[in-house]
Each structure stands twice: as structure tokens, then as C-alpha cells.
């Protein structure tokens, strides 16, 4: 999704804006641009495609000046092109924008009637034109922004500079995240703290509706009623070295291999070794009486929610519904009075999930969030925050964020079950031990890396792949199909194995690859029947199972991946790793842009 960066200081802005933009690349984008002030005049450089194109252009026509703004654009209104790329400007003001201005059409008509011309197809262009219009009416820059913000509807994070004002950078946020920071005599803004890490570790995330006036080394923040407010600054601990992939070819590969460590880190967050038990962050009495839980999320995070339902219902015995945020937010479900809703999000900024969270809050629900970015808006708006300890995830396709979400939700289920008296002490100890064994088991699976490369070369030639699983392997089948689609662009469907004969079986013809996620256990026999059905129709059966499962079905299998024997409880977590590796190596075989797949954004901050 779009990323913005801005700085005002005493050294050349242009190279540092590009450095900031490089750290926003992971969010996904299709054009980029920067603007600086040189000799008080706005200079702009924009390019379609990757940052390297922008750098080439800057080399040809360097931009000077110590103040500037930069943008990576993920197209919404208007195709990716130089004209639609940000910054958008007039001769007096330049703006970068992340979000969507919903009333752009009426603003554009009003401004056109006043004689302003528009050259792009974007909603964003109305912002500089509106500010310019106000400047022409005699407003000073800060007043003009304050007034313009009141006329904008929709979501935005903004960075704004003005011709003739070399020490004035303005930022604003409503709906889209924006952080500000300062270091000695410089000030910065960016969509996230990670983009600012080379310049400052001292940052503050603006609150909803805030806007900020930044001058060299000085930051002032105003709330939505234009009152001066003080916001807390914190030290971030982001690693500066993102260029290093630690010897891996892609960030996604590195992140897949980080899983044993981040699973351990996440477990340690909830496991109290002195008590030998798992605890939730706040001891929350109300969860004891919980009689229904609503889980809401998008994409991969939604599949984490689907998986958690098996645990929360099975272990903690709490009836649970799981919904996609973009549907839940408009369903207007009659939520139980004083109920609890749980939101899952890597970024903590996904627009639909955030809107669903706010809807649930308006219905007096207690809000629990499972987030990776603990400074995010969702975390700040929740009653209980359960952090995942994945660390920053750069690959657009989620991997370690998903498995750490699962670990967090597994811990949640155990702690909830104890609170509600739904689990014996013996069973709790057993499940906790099973969780504790995960990092080592994950390392074992990753050590078989090589065996995924061959089959992935084969998969890279096919047009469609089916993923099937039962019970808690069903969401993993969905996740497997999503991962393959996202990064290799091969059509894939994930289905509950038992549902195959109700439709998707029609897709199977000779040699159609069908990937079964089938750990041996209570549901294995049922899945084995589905494997028979698929094999009878000529499918190429790819089985992910343990020794017992593979031996039982040896005759039918085209290829098998042997997994360590594992308790049913954590099987979905462990069985995620092979489906990630399959997708990864298939994409590598096809030569796609694994870390930044086409059309995708890391953090989807628009509806
Ligand atoms: C898939 C993927 C997306 C995200 C989804 C939600 O690999 O990354 O499907 O899971 O956009 O994002 P978060 O978790 O940030 O709310």
C-alpha cells in the first residue's frame, strides 16, 4: 500500500528520501516520487515502476534542498503512471498522500469551477489544489492545511511542503497511519517507524485526526479540533540492516527460516516459566464468563482465525464465529451484550479489520487484538493486546506472521480454557509441552528444504492446483492455496477435503496436482477416502503427512513430504511450513517477484 516519508533538516534531502522509500518498498507499490525545495521552489521527480527507475531519473536531474517528501504509490484511482504518481503539486504546495479521499469528485468539481486544472486521474490531486486555493484566498500555509483537512472525507496520511518555506513540513493522519520523529536539528515523518529508522529512533505515532507541524528538530502536534496536544515519543529498536537477507535469496525465504526462533519468542511472551503456565497479558476476569467469541480478520490472518476456532471451541469450549472483516463490518451482526471480539492482523492497520474493530467497539464489545506491530492503530484501540513476536515481516506474502499468530491463538485457547475451568491441569501441562516442542520440530521440517525444490519445479508448469484438508488442516489448505496464488500466480483452490465431492472434484482430470494436508490422527481415515477419490480420477497426489500416513497410502501417492509425528493440537502450525516452502520454490522456479508480487500490498489501508 502507499507509503510516505518526509524530512526537514540541514542536509541534502533527496538521497535520504530515497532511502526512506526503500524501506517502504515492502508495503507494495507500482510508482514512486519525491519533491524537494531548492531555492524555495518545488522540484519534483517521479517514475513508474520500481524505485530504481526513480533513482535513474534523479541521477539525470538531481534534486537539491534540505526539505522534502517522498511516496511509493499503490494504484487505486488511476493506473500506475508518472502523471498519477505522487507528489502532486501546484507551484506553491506539494503533497504525498496515503489513503482515499472519498469526496474527491465534489471537491474536484468545486475547484474546477474556480479555474483549477487537473492533470491526473487520482483522488489525491484535489489536496494540493484545495490547499493552493486556500493560499490564494489569503490563508497562511498552516491555516490553509487546518482548513483543508476539515473539508477532506475519507482516509489519509499526508506529507506537505510549501514553496518559499524551507523549514516547514506538515503531516496529518485520519484513517491511515503516520509516525513523526526528530533527531538533533532534523524532523521526520513516515508511514511507519521502520522507514525512519536510519534517521531517528525517537518516534511518535500520531493519533487519529492529529496533524503535525515539523520544523528542523522541533515537532508540534494538534488534534482534530486543532488544539495543541502532547504525544508520547518512544525509542524504536528496528534493525537498520534491511539490505542484508542473511544469505537468503529473498526476504520471504529468510522469514520462513526464522520461524523456529520467532515461534520460540512468541511462546516466551505467554509462557511464565516460574509458574510453568501460559498466561494472557492482562488477567481479564470477563473472559471467564465469555459465552461467545467473534473473530475477525482478512486474508492470511483470517485463516489464523479459522484455525483458532478449532482450539477455542474444542479446548476452551467457547462458541466462536469467524468472519472476514470486509463482510463483518457491514453485516451489523447482533453482537451479544458485553461480548468479546478478537481481531487478528499482522500490520494492525488493515482498513477493513480496523473498521470492523471500531464497529464492535461501538457495540460495547471488549476488544482483543492479536497484532505483530504493537504501535499500530488496532493495538492502540484494543482492550487486550496479544503481540506476536514475528519481528518485521518484509516479504509481502505473510509467513512467520501467520505461524506466530497461530502460536499466540493456541496460547490464548489454553489460558482461556483454564480460566473457564474447561481443561484439567494434566491436559493443560500436556498441551503446553506440545507447544514447547514446536521450535525444534519446525527446525526439523526446514532442514528438509531440498525435497521441496524438485516438486516445486514440477508445480511451476501447471495451471491449477487443489489444496485439501480436514479439521484444522482445512484452514492450512486455504492458506496453501493463497500462498501459491499470491507469489507464483498459479490458480489454486483450497477446500475442506469433505467438500471436494460437492463441486471441486469436477476440476480433477489426469495429472491435476492435488495437495493433501493430512497428519495421521482422528480425521486421517476420512481424508484417506478423499485421496482415493482424487486418485481414481487421475489426480497427481501430493501428500503432506507423517510416516504412518504416508505408509498407509503409499500406492496412491505421486510424491510425499514426510513430517515429524506431531500432536494434533499443533499440527496446523507445523504443517504450514511445507505449504510455504512449496509456494516459495514454485515462485522461484517461475521467476516471479517473490517479495513484492504484482498488485499486492503488505498493509491494505484502503477498503
Ligand atoms: C497474505 C497476506 C494477506 C494479509 C491480509 C491481512 O500472504 O499477507 O492476505 O494477511 O492483507 O493483513 P493484516 O494481517 O496486516 O491485517
Coordinates of C-alpha atoms and ligand atoms in Angstrom, one line a residue:
X1 CA 0.0 0.0 0.0
X2 CA 1.2 3.6 -0.5
X3 CA 4.0 4.8 1.8
X4 CA 5.0 8.3 2.6
X5 CA 8.2 9.8 4.0
X6 CA 9.2 13.4 4.7
X7 CA 12.0 15.3 6.3
X8 CA 13.2 18.8 7.2
X9 CA 16.7 19.4 8.3
X10 CA 20.1 20.8 7.3
X11 CA 21.5 18.2 4.9
X12 CA 20.5 17.0 1.4
X13 CA 17.0 15.6 1.5
X14 CA 16.9 13.7 -1.8
X15 CA 19.1 10.7 -1.1
X16 CA 17.6 10.2 2.3
X17 CA 14.1 10.4 0.9
X18 CA 15.0 7.6 -1.4
X19 CA 16.5 5.6 1.5
X20 CA 13.2 6.0 3.4
X21 CA 11.2 4.9 0.4
X22 CA 13.4 1.8 0.0
X23 CA 12.3 0.8 3.5
X24 CA 8.7 1.3 2.5
X25 CA 9.1 -0.9 -0.6
X26 CA 7.9 -4.0 1.2
X27 CA 4.4 -2.4 1.5
X28 CA 3.9 -3.0 -2.2
X29 CA 3.8 -0.2 -4.9
X30 CA 3.9 0.5 -8.6
X31 CA 5.3 4.0 -8.9
X32 CA 7.3 6.4 -6.7
X33 CA 8.4 10.0 -6.5
X34 CA 9.9 12.7 -4.4
X35 CA 9.7 16.5 -4.1
X36 CA 12.2 18.9 -2.5
X37 CA 12.5 22.6 -2.2
X38 CA 15.5 24.1 -3.9
X39 CA 15.9 27.9 -3.8
X40 CA 12.4 28.0 -2.4
X41 CA 11.0 26.3 -5.5
X42 CA 9.3 22.9 -5.6
X43 CA 11.2 20.4 -7.6
X44 CA 9.6 17.0 -8.4
X45 CA 10.9 13.7 -9.8
X46 CA 8.5 10.7 -10.3
X47 CA 8.8 7.4 -12.1
X48 CA 6.6 4.4 -12.9
X49 CA 7.7 1.0 -11.6
X50 CA 10.4 0.2 -9.1
X51 CA 12.5 2.6 -7.1
X52 CA 15.5 2.0 -9.3
X53 CA 13.6 3.9 -12.1
X54 CA 13.2 6.9 -9.8
X55 CA 16.9 6.7 -8.8
X56 CA 17.9 6.8 -12.5
X57 CA 15.8 9.8 -13.1
X58 CA 17.2 11.6 -10.0
X59 CA 20.7 10.8 -11.3
X60 CA 19.9 12.5 -14.6
X61 CA 18.3 15.5 -12.9
X62 CA 19.4 15.8 -9.3
X63 CA 17.1 17.5 -6.7
X64 CA 18.7 19.7 -4.2
X65 CA 17.3 21.1 -0.9
X66 CA 17.2 20.0 2.7
X67 CA 13.4 19.5 2.9
X68 CA 11.3 17.1 1.0
X69 CA 8.6 14.5 0.8
X70 CA 8.5 11.1 -0.9
X71 CA 5.9 8.5 -1.9
X72 CA 5.5 4.9 -3.1
X73 CA 2.2 4.6 -4.8
X74 CA -0.1 1.5 -4.9
X75 CA -2.6 2.4 -7.6
X76 CA -6.3 2.9 -6.6
X77 CA -7.7 5.8 -8.6
X78 CA -5.8 5.8 -11.9
X79 CA -3.3 3.5 -13.5
X80 CA 0.3 3.4 -12.4
X81 CA 1.9 6.2 -14.4
X82 CA 4.2 9.2 -14.0
X83 CA 1.2 11.6 -14.1
X84 CA -0.6 9.7 -11.4
X85 CA 2.5 9.2 -9.2
X86 CA 2.9 11.4 -6.2
X87 CA 3.9 14.0 -5.1
X88 CA 1.1 16.0 -6.6
X89 CA 1.6 19.7 -6.6
X90 CA 0.8 23.3 -7.7
X91 CA 3.5 25.9 -7.9
X92 CA 3.0 26.7 -4.2
X93 CA 2.4 23.3 -2.5
X94 CA 3.4 19.6 -2.9
X95 CA 1.6 16.7 -1.2
X96 CA 2.1 13.0 -0.8
X97 CA -1.0 11.0 0.3
X98 CA -1.7 7.5 1.5
X99 CA -5.4 6.6 1.6
X100 CA -8.5 7.5 -0.4
X101 CA -10.3 10.9 -0.5
X102 CA -13.9 9.9 -0.8
X103 CA -15.3 13.3 -1.7
X104 CA -12.7 14.0 -4.3
X105 CA -15.3 14.2 -7.0
X106 CA -17.2 17.0 -5.5
X107 CA -14.0 18.8 -4.4
X108 CA -12.6 18.5 -7.9
X109 CA -15.8 20.0 -9.4
X110 CA -15.7 22.9 -7.0
X111 CA -12.0 23.5 -7.7
X112 CA -12.5 23.2 -11.5
X113 CA -15.3 25.8 -11.3
X114 CA -12.8 28.1 -9.5
X115 CA -10.4 27.7 -12.5
X116 CA -8.0 25.0 -11.2
X117 CA -6.9 22.4 -13.7
X118 CA -6.4 18.7 -13.0
X119 CA -3.8 16.6 -14.8
X120 CA -4.0 13.2 -13.1
X121 CA -6.8 10.6 -12.6
X122 CA -6.1 10.4 -8.9
X123 CA -8.3 11.4 -5.9
X124 CA -5.1 12.8 -4.2
X125 CA -4.6 15.7 -6.6
X126 CA -7.5 17.6 -5.0
X127 CA -5.4 18.0 -1.9
X128 CA -2.7 20.3 -3.2
X129 CA -5.3 22.1 -5.4
X130 CA -7.5 22.7 -2.4
X131 CA -4.6 24.0 -0.2
X132 CA -3.4 26.2 -3.1
X133 CA -6.9 27.6 -3.5
X134 CA -7.0 28.5 0.2
X135 CA -3.5 30.1 0.0
X136 CA -4.8 32.2 -2.8
X137 CA -7.6 33.3 -0.6
X138 CA -5.0 34.7 1.9
X139 CA -4.6 31.7 4.3
X140 CA -1.1 31.1 5.7
X141 CA 0.2 27.6 5.0
X142 CA -0.6 26.2 8.4
X143 CA -4.1 27.7 8.4
X144 CA -4.7 26.5 4.9
X145 CA -3.9 22.9 5.9
X146 CA -6.0 23.1 9.0
X147 CA -8.9 24.3 6.9
X148 CA -8.3 21.9 4.1
X149 CA -8.3 18.9 6.5
X150 CA -11.8 19.8 7.6
X151 CA -13.0 19.5 4.0
X152 CA -11.5 16.1 3.2
X153 CA -13.6 13.0 3.7
X154 CA -12.1 9.5 3.7
X155 CA -8.7 8.2 4.8
X156 CA -5.4 9.9 4.6
X157 CA -1.8 10.2 5.8
X158 CA -0.3 13.3 4.3
X159 CA 3.1 15.0 3.9
X160 CA 3.0 18.6 2.7
X161 CA 5.7 21.2 1.8
X162 CA 5.3 24.8 0.6
X163 CA 7.3 26.8 -1.9
X164 CA 9.2 29.5 -0.1
X165 CA 9.0 27.7 3.3
X166 CA 12.2 25.7 3.6
X167 CA 11.7 25.0 7.3
X168 CA 8.1 23.8 7.3
X169 CA 6.8 20.3 6.8
X170 CA 3.2 19.4 7.7
X171 CA 1.9 15.9 8.3
X172 CA -1.7 14.7 9.0
X173 CA -3.5 11.5 9.6
X174 CA -7.0 10.2 9.6
X175 CA -7.6 6.5 9.0
X176 CA -4.0 5.9 7.6
X177 CA -1.0 5.6 10.0
X178 CA 1.6 8.3 10.3
X179 CA 4.6 8.5 12.6
X180 CA 6.7 11.5 13.3
X181 CA 10.2 11.7 14.7
X182 CA 13.1 14.0 15.4
X183 CA 16.8 13.9 15.9
X184 CA 19.0 16.8 16.8
X185 CA 18.1 19.6 14.3
X186 CA 16.0 17.5 12.0
X187 CA 12.4 16.3 11.9
X188 CA 10.8 13.4 10.0
X189 CA 7.5 11.8 9.2
X190 CA 6.7 8.4 7.6
X191 CA 4.1 5.8 7.3
X192 CA 5.9 3.7 9.7
X193 CA 8.9 3.8 12.2
X194 CA 10.8 1.4 10.0
X195 CA 11.2 4.0 7.2
X196 CA 12.6 6.5 9.7
X197 CA 15.0 4.1 11.4
X198 CA 18.1 5.3 9.6
X199 CA 17.4 8.9 10.7
X200 CA 15.9 8.6 14.1
X201 CA 14.8 6.0 16.7
X202 CA 12.7 8.6 18.6
X203 CA 9.3 8.4 17.2
X204 CA 5.6 9.0 18.0
X205 CA 2.6 7.5 16.1
X206 CA 0.1 10.3 15.6
X207 CA -3.4 9.6 17.0
X208 CA -6.5 9.5 14.8
X209 CA -7.3 13.0 13.5
X210 CA -3.9 14.5 14.5
X211 CA -1.8 16.8 12.4
X212 CA 1.7 17.9 13.0
X213 CA 3.9 20.9 12.1
X214 CA 7.5 19.9 11.7
X215 CA 10.5 22.3 11.7
X216 CA 14.2 21.4 12.0
X217 CA 14.4 19.5 15.3
X218 CA 11.0 20.7 16.5
X219 CA 7.6 18.9 16.3
X220 CA 4.2 20.3 17.3
X221 CA 1.1 18.2 17.2
X222 CA -2.6 19.3 17.0
X223 CA -5.7 17.2 17.5
X224 CA -8.7 17.1 15.2
X225 CA -10.1 20.2 17.0
X226 CA -6.8 22.0 16.3
X227 CA -5.8 22.0 19.9
X228 CA -2.0 21.7 20.6
X229 CA -1.5 18.3 22.2
X230 CA 1.5 16.4 23.5
X231 CA 2.0 12.9 22.2
X232 CA 4.4 10.4 23.7
X233 CA 7.7 9.6 21.9
X234 CA 9.3 6.2 22.2
X235 CA 12.6 4.6 21.2
X236 CA 12.2 2.0 18.5
X237 CA 14.5 -0.9 18.1
X238 CA 14.4 -1.6 14.4
X239 CA 17.4 -3.2 12.8
X240 CA 18.9 -0.8 10.3
X241 CA 20.3 -3.5 8.0
X242 CA 17.4 -4.4 5.8
X243 CA 19.7 -4.8 2.8
X244 CA 21.0 -8.0 4.2
X245 CA 18.9 -11.1 3.6
X246 CA 21.3 -13.1 5.8
X247 CA 22.4 -15.1 2.8
X248 CA 18.9 -16.0 1.6
X249 CA 17.7 -15.1 -1.9
X250 CA 14.5 -13.4 -0.7
X251 CA 13.1 -11.9 2.4
X252 CA 10.3 -14.5 2.2
X253 CA 12.8 -17.3 2.4
X254 CA 14.6 -15.7 5.3
X255 CA 11.3 -15.2 7.1
X256 CA 10.3 -18.8 6.6
X257 CA 13.6 -19.9 8.1
X258 CA 13.2 -17.5 11.0
X259 CA 10.2 -19.4 12.2
X260 CA 11.7 -21.7 14.9
X261 CA 13.2 -18.6 16.6
X262 CA 10.1 -16.4 16.3
X263 CA 7.8 -19.2 17.4
X264 CA 10.0 -19.5 20.5
X265 CA 10.0 -15.7 21.1
X266 CA 6.2 -15.7 20.8
X267 CA 5.8 -18.7 23.2
X268 CA 8.1 -17.0 25.7
X269 CA 5.8 -13.9 25.7
X270 CA 3.0 -16.0 27.1
X271 CA 4.7 -18.8 29.0
X272 CA 5.6 -18.0 32.6
X273 CA 8.4 -20.4 33.4
X274 CA 8.2 -19.8 37.2
X275 CA 4.5 -20.9 37.1
X276 CA 5.0 -23.4 34.3
X277 CA 1.9 -22.0 32.7
X278 CA 0.6 -19.8 29.9
X279 CA -0.9 -16.5 30.8
X280 CA -2.7 -13.7 28.9
X281 CA -1.2 -10.2 29.0
X282 CA -3.9 -8.8 31.3
X283 CA -5.6 -11.1 33.8
X284 CA -9.1 -10.4 32.5
X285 CA -11.9 -11.6 34.6
X286 CA -14.6 -11.1 31.9
X287 CA -13.1 -13.8 29.7
X288 CA -14.2 -16.3 32.3
X289 CA -17.8 -15.6 31.5
X290 CA -17.4 -15.4 27.8
X291 CA -20.2 -17.2 26.1
X292 CA -19.4 -16.4 22.5
X293 CA -16.4 -15.0 20.7
X294 CA -16.3 -13.3 17.3
X295 CA -13.0 -13.5 15.5
X296 CA -12.5 -11.0 12.6
X297 CA -9.6 -10.6 10.2
X298 CA -8.6 -10.5 6.5
X299 CA -6.5 -12.8 4.2
X300 CA -3.9 -15.0 5.9
X301 CA -4.9 -13.5 9.3
X302 CA -8.4 -14.7 8.7
X303 CA -7.1 -18.2 8.2
X304 CA -5.3 -18.0 11.5
X305 CA -8.8 -17.1 13.0
X306 CA -10.4 -20.1 11.2
X307 CA -7.7 -22.4 12.7
X308 CA -8.1 -20.9 16.2
X309 CA -11.8 -21.8 16.1
X310 CA -10.9 -25.5 16.4
X311 CA -8.9 -24.7 19.5
X312 CA -11.2 -22.2 21.2
X313 CA -14.3 -24.4 20.7
X314 CA -12.5 -27.7 21.2
X315 CA -10.3 -26.8 24.2
X316 CA -11.9 -23.8 25.8
X317 CA -15.4 -24.8 24.8
X318 CA -16.4 -21.2 23.8
X319 CA -18.8 -21.0 20.7
X320 CA -16.9 -19.0 18.1
X321 CA -17.7 -17.3 14.9
X322 CA -15.0 -16.3 12.4
X323 CA -15.6 -13.7 9.8
X324 CA -13.9 -11.8 7.0
X325 CA -13.6 -8.2 8.1
X326 CA -14.8 -6.7 4.8
X327 CA -18.1 -8.6 5.3
X328 CA -18.4 -8.4 9.1
X329 CA -18.2 -4.7 9.1
X330 CA -21.4 -4.4 7.0
X331 CA -23.3 -7.3 8.5
X332 CA -24.4 -5.4 11.5
X333 CA -24.5 -8.6 13.4
X334 CA -26.4 -8.5 16.7
X335 CA -23.5 -8.9 19.0
X336 CA -24.1 -10.2 22.5
X337 CA -24.2 -7.5 25.1
X338 CA -20.7 -7.1 26.7
X339 CA -19.4 -9.8 24.4
X340 CA -15.8 -10.1 23.2
X341 CA -14.4 -9.7 19.7
X342 CA -10.9 -10.7 18.7
X343 CA -9.1 -9.1 15.7
X344 CA -6.1 -10.6 14.0
X345 CA -3.7 -8.5 12.0
X346 CA 0.0 -8.5 11.2
X347 CA 0.1 -4.8 10.4
X348 CA -2.6 -3.7 12.8
X349 CA -3.6 -1.2 10.1
X350 CA -5.8 -3.2 7.7
X351 CA -8.6 -0.8 6.8
X352 CA -11.4 -3.4 6.9
X353 CA -10.3 -5.1 10.1
X354 CA -9.9 -1.7 11.8
X355 CA -13.4 -0.6 10.7
X356 CA -14.8 -4.0 12.0
X357 CA -12.9 -3.4 15.3
X358 CA -14.5 0.1 15.6
X359 CA -17.9 -1.3 14.8
X360 CA -17.5 -4.0 17.5
X361 CA -16.4 -1.3 20.0
X362 CA -19.4 0.8 19.2
X363 CA -21.5 -2.3 20.2
X364 CA -19.8 -2.3 23.6
X365 CA -17.7 -5.4 22.8
X366 CA -14.4 -6.0 24.7
X367 CA -11.7 -5.8 22.1
X368 CA -8.8 -8.3 22.0
X369 CA -6.3 -7.9 19.2
X370 CA -3.5 -10.2 18.0
X371 CA -1.1 -7.9 16.2
X372 CA 2.5 -8.0 15.1
X373 CA 3.0 -4.2 15.0
X374 CA 2.4 -3.2 18.6
X375 CA 2.4 0.5 17.9
X376 CA -0.4 0.0 15.3
X377 CA -3.8 1.6 15.5
X378 CA -5.5 -1.7 16.2
X379 CA -3.2 -2.3 19.2
X380 CA -3.9 1.2 20.5
X381 CA -7.6 0.8 20.2
X382 CA -7.9 -2.6 21.9
X383 CA -8.6 -3.6 25.5
X384 CA -6.3 -6.6 25.4
X385 CA -3.3 -6.7 23.0
X386 CA -1.7 -10.0 22.3
X387 CA 1.5 -9.3 20.4
X388 CA 3.0 -11.8 18.0
X389 CA 6.8 -11.7 18.1
X390 CA 7.5 -12.3 14.4
X391 CA 9.6 -9.2 14.1
X392 CA 9.3 -7.0 11.0
X393 CA 7.9 -9.0 8.0
X394 CA 9.2 -7.6 4.7
X395 CA 8.0 -10.3 2.2
X396 CA 4.5 -9.2 1.1
X397 CA 3.3 -12.8 1.5
X398 CA 2.8 -13.5 5.1
X399 CA 4.7 -16.4 6.6
X400 CA 6.2 -16.0 10.1
X401 CA 3.4 -13.6 11.0
X402 CA 0.9 -16.4 10.4
X403 CA 2.7 -19.1 12.4
X404 CA 3.2 -16.7 15.3
X405 CA -0.4 -15.7 15.1
X406 CA -1.3 -19.4 15.4
X407 CA 1.1 -19.8 18.4
X408 CA -0.5 -16.8 20.1
X409 CA -4.0 -18.1 19.5
X410 CA -3.0 -21.5 20.7
X411 CA -1.8 -19.9 23.9
X412 CA -5.0 -17.8 24.1
X413 CA -7.0 -21.0 23.9
X414 CA -5.1 -22.7 26.7
X415 CA -5.3 -19.7 29.0
X416 CA -9.0 -19.2 28.2
X417 CA -9.7 -22.9 28.9
X418 CA -8.0 -22.7 32.3
X419 CA -9.9 -19.5 33.2
X420 CA -13.2 -21.2 32.4
X421 CA -12.4 -24.4 34.1
X422 CA -12.7 -26.3 30.8
X423 CA -9.4 -28.1 31.0
X424 CA -7.8 -30.4 33.6
X425 CA -4.4 -29.5 34.9
X426 CA -2.9 -32.6 33.4
X427 CA -4.2 -31.7 29.9
X428 CA -3.0 -28.2 30.3
X429 CA 0.5 -29.4 31.0
X430 CA 0.4 -31.8 28.1
X431 CA -0.8 -29.1 25.6
X432 CA 1.8 -26.6 26.9
X433 CA 4.6 -29.2 26.5
X434 CA 3.4 -29.9 23.0
X435 CA 3.6 -26.2 22.2
X436 CA 7.1 -26.1 23.7
X437 CA 8.3 -28.7 21.3
X438 CA 7.3 -26.7 18.2
X439 CA 10.5 -24.7 17.6
X440 CA 12.6 -27.9 17.4
X441 CA 10.1 -29.6 15.1
X442 CA 9.9 -26.6 12.9
X443 CA 13.7 -26.7 12.5
X444 CA 13.5 -30.3 11.5
X445 CA 10.9 -29.6 8.8
X446 CA 13.0 -26.7 7.5
X447 CA 16.0 -29.0 7.3
X448 CA 14.2 -30.9 4.5
X449 CA 14.2 -27.8 2.4
X450 CA 15.8 -29.6 -0.6
X451 CA 12.9 -32.0 -1.1
X452 CA 10.5 -29.1 -1.9
X453 CA 12.6 -27.8 -4.7
X454 CA 12.0 -30.8 -7.1
X455 CA 8.3 -30.9 -6.8
X456 CA 8.1 -27.1 -7.0
X457 CA 9.8 -27.2 -10.4
X458 CA 7.0 -29.6 -11.5
X459 CA 4.3 -27.4 -10.0
X460 CA 5.6 -24.4 -11.7
X461 CA 4.5 -25.9 -15.0
X462 CA 0.8 -26.4 -14.1
X463 CA -2.2 -24.2 -14.5
X464 CA -4.2 -25.2 -11.4
X465 CA -3.6 -26.8 -8.0
X466 CA -6.1 -28.0 -5.4
X467 CA -5.3 -28.0 -1.7
X468 CA -7.4 -30.1 0.6
X469 CA -7.5 -30.7 4.3
X470 CA -9.9 -31.7 7.1
X471 CA -10.4 -30.2 10.6
X472 CA -7.7 -27.8 11.5
X473 CA -5.8 -28.8 8.3
X474 CA -8.6 -27.2 6.3
X475 CA -7.6 -23.5 7.0
X476 CA -4.0 -24.6 6.2
X477 CA -5.2 -25.9 2.8
X478 CA -6.8 -22.4 2.3
X479 CA -3.5 -20.7 3.3
X480 CA -1.5 -23.1 1.0
X481 CA -3.7 -22.1 -2.0
X482 CA -3.5 -18.4 -1.1
X483 CA 0.3 -18.5 -0.8
X484 CA 0.7 -20.2 -4.2
X485 CA -1.7 -17.8 -5.9
X486 CA 0.0 -14.7 -4.4
X487 CA 3.6 -15.4 -5.3
X488 CA 3.5 -17.8 -8.3
X489 CA 0.3 -16.5 -10.0
X490 CA -0.8 -20.1 -10.4
X491 CA -4.6 -20.7 -9.9
X492 CA -5.1 -22.6 -6.7
X493 CA -8.2 -23.6 -4.7
X494 CA -8.2 -24.6 -1.0
X495 CA -11.2 -26.7 0.1
X496 CA -12.3 -28.7 3.0
X497 CA -11.5 -32.3 1.9
X498 CA -15.0 -33.5 2.7
X499 CA -16.4 -30.7 0.5
X500 CA -14.5 -31.9 -2.6
X501 CA -17.2 -34.1 -3.9
X502 CA -19.7 -31.2 -3.7
X503 CA -18.1 -29.4 -6.6
X504 CA -14.3 -29.0 -6.9
X505 CA -13.9 -32.7 -7.9
X506 CA -15.0 -31.6 -11.3
X507 CA -11.7 -29.8 -11.7
X508 CA -9.7 -33.0 -11.4
X509 CA -8.5 -34.5 -14.6
X510 CA -5.5 -36.6 -15.4
X511 CA -2.4 -35.2 -13.6
X512 CA -4.1 -32.4 -11.8
X513 CA -2.0 -31.8 -8.7
X514 CA -4.0 -32.2 -5.5
X515 CA -2.1 -31.4 -2.3
X516 CA -3.5 -33.1 0.8
X517 CA -2.6 -31.8 4.2
X518 CA -3.3 -34.9 6.3
X519 CA -1.4 -35.6 9.5
X520 CA -2.3 -39.1 10.8
X521 CA -4.9 -38.7 13.6
X522 CA -8.6 -38.9 14.2
X523 CA -9.6 -37.5 10.8
X524 CA -7.0 -39.3 8.7
X525 CA -9.2 -42.2 7.6
X526 CA -11.8 -39.8 6.2
X527 CA -9.2 -37.8 4.3
X528 CA -7.7 -41.0 3.0
X529 CA -11.1 -41.7 1.4
X530 CA -10.9 -38.4 -0.4
X531 CA -7.4 -39.2 -1.5
X532 CA -8.7 -42.4 -3.0
X533 CA -11.5 -40.4 -4.8
X534 CA -9.0 -37.9 -6.3
X535 CA -6.5 -40.7 -7.3
X536 CA -9.3 -42.6 -9.0
X537 CA -9.8 -39.6 -11.3
X538 CA -6.1 -39.4 -12.2
X539 CA -5.0 -36.7 -9.8
X540 CA -1.3 -36.3 -9.0
X541 CA -1.5 -36.8 -5.3
X542 CA 1.0 -34.8 -3.2
X543 CA 0.7 -35.8 0.3
X544 CA 2.0 -33.9 3.3
X545 CA 1.8 -36.4 6.3
X546 CA 3.8 -38.3 8.8
X547 CA 5.4 -41.7 8.3
X548 CA 2.2 -43.5 9.3
X549 CA 0.0 -41.6 6.9
X550 CA 2.4 -41.9 4.0
X551 CA 2.9 -45.7 4.5
X552 CA -0.9 -46.2 4.6
X553 CA -1.3 -44.5 1.2
X554 CA 1.9 -45.3 -0.5
X555 CA 0.3 -46.8 -3.6
X556 CA -1.7 -43.7 -4.4
X557 CA 0.9 -41.0 -3.9
X558 CA 2.8 -39.2 -6.6
X559 CA 5.0 -37.5 -4.1
X560 CA 5.0 -37.3 -0.3
X561 CA 6.6 -35.0 2.3
X562 CA 7.3 -36.7 5.5
X563 CA 6.6 -34.6 8.5
X564 CA 7.7 -35.4 12.1
X565 CA 4.9 -37.1 14.1
X566 CA 3.2 -34.3 16.0
X567 CA 0.3 -33.9 18.3
X568 CA -3.0 -32.9 16.6
X569 CA -3.1 -29.6 18.6
X570 CA 0.0 -28.1 16.9
X571 CA -0.2 -29.9 13.6
X572 CA -1.7 -26.9 11.7
X573 CA 1.3 -24.7 12.9
X574 CA 3.9 -27.3 11.7
X575 CA 2.1 -28.2 8.5
X576 CA 2.1 -24.6 7.4
X577 CA 5.9 -24.7 6.8
X578 CA 5.8 -27.2 3.9
X579 CA 3.0 -25.3 2.1
X580 CA 5.1 -22.1 2.5
X581 CA 8.1 -23.8 1.0
X582 CA 6.1 -25.3 -1.8
X583 CA 4.7 -21.9 -2.8
X584 CA 8.1 -20.2 -2.4
X585 CA 10.1 -22.6 -4.5
X586 CA 7.4 -22.7 -7.2
X587 CA 7.5 -19.0 -7.4
X588 CA 11.3 -19.0 -7.6
X589 CA 11.0 -21.6 -10.4
X590 CA 8.7 -19.3 -12.3
X591 CA 11.0 -16.3 -11.7
X592 CA 8.3 -14.1 -10.2
X593 CA 8.9 -11.2 -7.9
X594 CA 8.6 -13.2 -4.7
X595 CA 9.0 -10.4 -2.1
X596 CA 6.8 -7.9 -3.9
X597 CA 4.3 -9.9 -6.0
X598 CA 2.3 -8.0 -8.6
X599 CA -0.7 -6.0 -7.5
X600 CA -0.3 -6.8 -3.8
X601 CA 0.3 -4.6 -0.9
X602 CA 1.7 -5.5 2.5
X603 CA -0.6 -3.4 4.6
X604 CA -4.0 -2.8 3.0
X605 CA -5.0 0.6 4.4
X606 CA -7.8 1.2 1.8
X607 CA -11.2 -0.6 1.7
Ligands
LIG1 C1 -1.3 -13.0 2.5 C2 -1.3 -11.7 3.2 C3 -2.6 -11.0 3.3 C4 -2.8 -10.4 4.7 C5 -4.0 -9.6 4.8 C6 -4.3 -9.0 6.2 O1 0.0 -13.5 2.5 O2 -0.3 -11.3 3.7 O3 -3.7 -11.8 3.0 O4 -2.8 -11.5 5.6 O5 -3.9 -8.5 3.9 O6 -3.2 -8.2 6.6 P1 -3.0 -8.0 8.2 O7 -2.7 -9.2 8.8 O8 -1.9 -7.0 8.2 O9 -4.3 -7.4 8.7

